[in-house]
Amino acid sequence: HGVGLGEAHEPPLLQLGNTDPVEEGMVFTIDPGAFIARNTPIHVEDMVVVTATGCEALNTFPREPAIV
């Protein structure tokens, strides 16, 4: 979904059937979710900006699992 000053999930939405153009400078989040048990959601949200040559990740948090 898009990122801005509006609601949490604002357009343009990256989904099947959407014909909105993706343009340089747009920022999106990619946030797949999973549930552990019935009421424990887990989301890993990545933020990307569209560039002239593709996209660039804006997240800097390491993705390697931590051993506790």
Coordinates of C-alpha atoms in Angstrom, one line a residue:
H1 CA 0.0 0.0 0.0
G2 CA 1.0 3.6 -0.4
V3 CA 2.5 5.8 2.3
G4 CA 1.6 9.4 3.1
L5 CA -0.4 11.5 5.5
G6 CA -3.7 9.7 5.1
E7 CA -5.0 6.4 6.5
A8 CA -2.8 3.5 7.3
H9 CA -3.5 1.7 4.0
E10 CA -3.8 4.4 1.4
P11 CA -3.7 4.2 -2.4
P12 CA -2.2 3.1 -4.6
L13 CA -2.7 -0.4 -3.5
L14 CA -0.4 -3.1 -5.1
Q15 CA -2.9 -5.7 -5.9
L16 CA -4.1 -7.9 -8.7
G17 CA -6.3 -5.9 -11.1
N18 CA -5.1 -2.4 -10.0
T19 CA -4.3 -0.3 -13.1
D20 CA -2.9 2.8 -11.3
P21 CA 0.5 3.7 -12.6
V22 CA 3.6 3.3 -10.4
E23 CA 5.7 6.4 -10.7
E24 CA 9.2 7.4 -9.7
G25 CA 9.2 8.9 -6.2
M26 CA 6.2 6.9 -4.9
V27 CA 6.7 5.1 -1.6
F28 CA 5.1 1.8 -0.8
T29 CA 5.1 -0.7 2.0
I30 CA 5.1 -4.4 1.5
D31 CA 3.7 -6.0 4.6
P32 CA 2.9 -9.7 4.5
G33 CA 1.3 -11.0 7.7
A34 CA 1.0 -14.3 9.5
F35 CA -0.8 -15.5 12.6
I36 CA 0.6 -17.5 15.4
A37 CA -2.4 -19.0 17.1
R38 CA -5.7 -17.3 16.3
N39 CA -5.1 -13.8 17.7
T40 CA -1.3 -13.2 17.5
P41 CA -0.5 -11.4 14.2
I42 CA 3.0 -10.9 13.0
H43 CA 3.9 -8.4 10.3
V44 CA 7.2 -7.7 8.7
E45 CA 6.8 -4.4 6.9
D46 CA 9.3 -3.2 4.3
M47 CA 9.2 0.3 2.8
V48 CA 10.5 1.0 -0.7
V49 CA 10.7 4.0 -2.9
V50 CA 10.3 3.8 -6.7
T51 CA 13.4 5.0 -8.6
A52 CA 14.2 5.7 -12.2
T53 CA 15.8 2.2 -12.5
G54 CA 13.5 0.1 -10.2
C55 CA 13.2 0.5 -6.4
E56 CA 15.3 1.1 -3.3
A57 CA 14.7 -0.3 0.2
L58 CA 14.3 2.3 2.9
N59 CA 14.5 -0.1 5.8
T60 CA 17.8 -0.4 7.6
F61 CA 16.8 -3.0 10.3
P62 CA 18.8 -6.2 9.9
R63 CA 16.7 -9.2 8.6
E64 CA 18.9 -11.9 10.0
P65 CA 17.3 -13.9 12.8
A66 CA 18.5 -13.1 16.4
I67 CA 19.4 -16.0 18.7
V68 CA 18.1 -15.2 22.2

